[in-house]
mmCIF file of C-alpha atoms in Angstrom:
data_model
loop_
_atom_site.group_PDB
_atom_site.id
_atom_site.type_symbol
_atom_site.label_atom_id
_atom_site.label_comp_id
_atom_site.label_asym_id
_atom_site.label_seq_id
_atom_site.Cartn_x
_atom_site.Cartn_y
_atom_site.Cartn_z
ATOM 1 C CA UNK A 1 -0.022 -0.013 -0.042
ATOM 2 C CA UNK A 2 1.322 3.410 -1.013
ATOM 3 C CA UNK A 3 2.258 5.416 2.133
ATOM 4 C CA UNK A 4 0.396 8.517 1.036
ATOM 5 C CA UNK A 5 -2.449 8.791 -1.406
ATOM 6 C CA UNK A 6 -3.819 12.285 -2.581
ATOM 7 C CA UNK A 7 -7.418 12.956 -3.733
ATOM 8 C CA UNK A 8 -9.493 15.851 -4.620
ATOM 9 C CA UNK A 9 -7.817 17.438 -7.573
ATOM 10 C CA UNK A 10 -9.412 18.410 -10.772
ATOM 11 C CA UNK A 11 -10.410 21.484 -13.020
ATOM 12 C CA UNK A 12 -11.531 24.637 -11.502
ATOM 13 C CA UNK A 13 -11.981 28.215 -12.933
ATOM 14 C CA UNK A 14 -9.950 31.115 -11.840
ATOM 15 C CA UNK A 15 -11.048 32.328 -8.462
ATOM 16 C CA UNK A 16 -12.351 29.065 -7.592
ATOM 17 C CA UNK A 17 -11.629 26.650 -4.912
ATOM 18 C CA UNK A 18 -10.343 23.089 -4.410
ATOM 19 C CA UNK A 19 -9.529 20.890 -1.309
ATOM 20 C CA UNK A 20 -6.923 18.316 -1.681
ATOM 21 C CA UNK A 21 -6.695 15.403 0.817
ATOM 22 C CA UNK A 22 -3.916 12.985 1.677
ATOM 23 C CA UNK A 23 -4.441 9.721 3.510
ATOM 24 C CA UNK A 24 -1.388 8.214 5.246
ATOM 25 C CA UNK A 25 -1.225 4.318 5.562
ATOM 26 C CA UNK A 26 1.510 4.565 8.115
ATOM 27 C CA UNK A 27 1.851 6.446 11.345
ATOM 28 C CA UNK A 28 3.026 8.584 12.700
ATOM 29 C CA UNK A 29 4.643 11.081 10.449
ATOM 30 C CA UNK A 30 6.493 13.900 12.330
ATOM 31 C CA UNK A 31 5.358 16.444 9.589
ATOM 32 C CA UNK A 32 3.402 16.608 6.386
ATOM 33 C CA UNK A 33 4.117 18.793 3.392
ATOM 34 C CA UNK A 34 2.529 19.666 0.063
ATOM 35 C CA UNK A 35 4.549 20.315 -2.959
ATOM 36 C CA UNK A 36 3.866 21.088 -6.457
ATOM 37 C CA UNK A 37 5.496 20.761 -9.929
ATOM 38 C CA UNK A 38 4.300 22.744 -13.002
ATOM 39 C CA UNK A 39 5.294 21.468 -16.430
ATOM 40 C CA UNK A 40 8.927 22.170 -17.258
ATOM 41 C CA UNK A 41 9.661 23.218 -13.671
ATOM 42 C CA UNK A 42 11.151 21.755 -10.671
ATOM 43 C CA UNK A 43 9.084 20.655 -7.581
ATOM 44 C CA UNK A 44 8.374 23.489 -5.066
ATOM 45 C CA UNK A 45 7.213 23.666 -1.507
ATOM 46 C CA UNK A 46 3.656 24.857 -0.989
ATOM 47 C CA UNK A 47 2.781 24.323 2.654
ATOM 48 C CA UNK A 48 3.756 22.176 5.570
ATOM 49 C CA UNK A 49 2.473 21.264 9.049
ATOM 50 C CA UNK A 50 4.246 19.704 12.068
ATOM 51 C CA UNK A 51 2.436 16.840 13.560
ATOM 52 C CA UNK A 52 3.263 18.008 17.196
ATOM 53 C CA UNK A 53 1.047 19.529 19.735
ATOM 54 C CA UNK A 54 1.498 23.009 18.403
ATOM 55 C CA UNK A 55 0.901 21.963 14.856
ATOM 56 C CA UNK A 56 3.344 24.650 13.419
ATOM 57 C CA UNK A 57 2.680 25.440 9.747
ATOM 58 C CA UNK A 58 4.578 27.090 7.074
ATOM 59 C CA UNK A 59 3.538 28.443 3.630
ATOM 60 C CA UNK A 60 5.200 29.396 0.510
ATOM 61 C CA UNK A 61 4.775 33.214 -0.006
ATOM 62 C CA UNK A 62 2.784 32.730 -3.194
ATOM 63 C CA UNK A 63 0.020 30.855 -1.456
ATOM 64 C CA UNK A 64 -0.036 32.747 1.923
ATOM 65 C CA UNK A 65 -3.724 33.842 2.605
ATOM 66 C CA UNK A 66 -5.110 31.595 -0.116
ATOM 67 C CA UNK A 67 -4.132 28.118 0.959
ATOM 68 C CA UNK A 68 -4.614 26.489 4.254
ATOM 69 C CA UNK A 69 -3.067 23.085 5.443
ATOM 70 C CA UNK A 70 -4.736 21.158 8.161
ATOM 71 C CA UNK A 71 -4.088 17.706 9.768
ATOM 72 C CA UNK A 72 -6.605 15.248 11.212
ATOM 73 C CA UNK A 73 -4.490 12.916 13.507
ATOM 74 C CA UNK A 74 -7.490 10.793 14.347
ATOM 75 C CA UNK A 75 -7.932 9.944 10.660
ATOM 76 C CA UNK A 76 -4.257 10.149 9.696
ATOM 77 C CA UNK A 77 -4.972 12.671 7.079
ATOM 78 C CA UNK A 78 -3.754 15.916 5.951
ATOM 79 C CA UNK A 79 -5.557 18.471 3.643
ATOM 80 C CA UNK A 80 -4.881 21.541 1.614
ATOM 81 C CA UNK A 81 -7.723 23.937 1.224
ATOM 82 C CA UNK A 82 -7.010 26.163 -1.835
ATOM 83 C CA UNK A 83 -8.960 29.439 -2.415
ATOM 84 C CA UNK A 84 -8.745 32.139 -5.026
ATOM 85 C CA UNK A 85 -6.873 29.708 -7.426
ATOM 86 C CA UNK A 86 -4.972 31.285 -10.377
ATOM 87 C CA UNK A 87 -3.924 29.742 -13.569
ATOM 88 C CA UNK A 88 -0.258 29.617 -12.326
ATOM 89 C CA UNK A 89 -1.484 27.310 -9.602
ATOM 90 C CA UNK A 90 -1.899 24.662 -12.237
ATOM 91 C CA UNK A 91 0.474 21.781 -11.273
ATOM 92 C CA UNK A 92 0.742 18.238 -10.059
ATOM 93 C CA UNK A 93 0.449 18.529 -6.273
ATOM 94 C CA UNK A 94 2.235 16.014 -3.895
ATOM 95 C CA UNK A 95 1.739 15.067 -0.491
ATOM 96 C CA UNK A 96 4.867 14.227 1.436
ATOM 97 C CA UNK A 97 5.657 12.967 5.051
ATOM 98 C CA UNK A 98 8.735 12.774 7.088
ATOM 99 C CA UNK A 99 9.503 10.852 10.243
ATOM 100 C CA UNK A 100 12.504 12.828 11.479
ATOM 101 C CA UNK A 101 13.206 16.260 12.519
ATOM 102 C CA UNK A 102 13.590 18.729 9.586
ATOM 103 C CA UNK A 103 12.539 22.069 7.882
ATOM 104 C CA UNK A 104 9.046 22.086 6.724
ATOM 105 C CA UNK A 105 9.856 23.694 3.434
ATOM 106 C CA UNK A 106 12.868 21.375 2.659
ATOM 107 C CA UNK A 107 12.006 18.788 0.013
ATOM 108 C CA UNK A 108 14.854 16.461 0.907
ATOM 109 C CA UNK A 109 13.585 16.231 4.529
ATOM 110 C CA UNK A 110 10.634 14.236 3.387
ATOM 111 C CA UNK A 111 10.935 10.462 2.687
ATOM 112 C CA UNK A 112 7.503 9.388 1.854
ATOM 113 C CA UNK A 113 5.710 10.729 -1.243
ATOM 114 C CA UNK A 114 2.281 10.341 -2.876
ATOM 115 C CA UNK A 115 1.842 9.687 -6.546
ATOM 116 C CA UNK A 116 0.649 13.238 -7.226
ATOM 117 C CA UNK A 117 -2.677 14.669 -8.278
ATOM 118 C CA UNK A 118 -3.426 17.200 -11.047
ATOM 119 C CA UNK A 119 -4.696 20.538 -10.370
ATOM 120 C CA UNK A 120 -5.851 22.627 -13.360
ATOM 121 C CA UNK A 121 -6.999 26.288 -13.313
ATOM 122 C CA UNK A 122 -8.684 27.640 -16.384
ATOM 123 C CA UNK A 123 -8.406 31.237 -17.316
#
């Protein structure tokens, strides 16, 4: 079974909303992250959340105020609520998990990855 499975992607118009969800098959992860990769570009950090008591979050500047990451420890899931979507948000979005300490925004800190899910925003 894949360690992380994303769902909720799809096509939305500019200004619309989508909610991505990620189900983890193993526990516990010390933190979750969402990354994205647009065609012809490298994978970039979007948002992350620590799985500790304080649930520290971190967001890329280009999504601050528009995206919200939340975790549900009881269900072992993490979600990314995306609002005010723009065409440049079009990408494959990946859920990631790590089991050791690290920086939320550092891709190399994450060991477990989902298969990715497409988000398309039409103009």
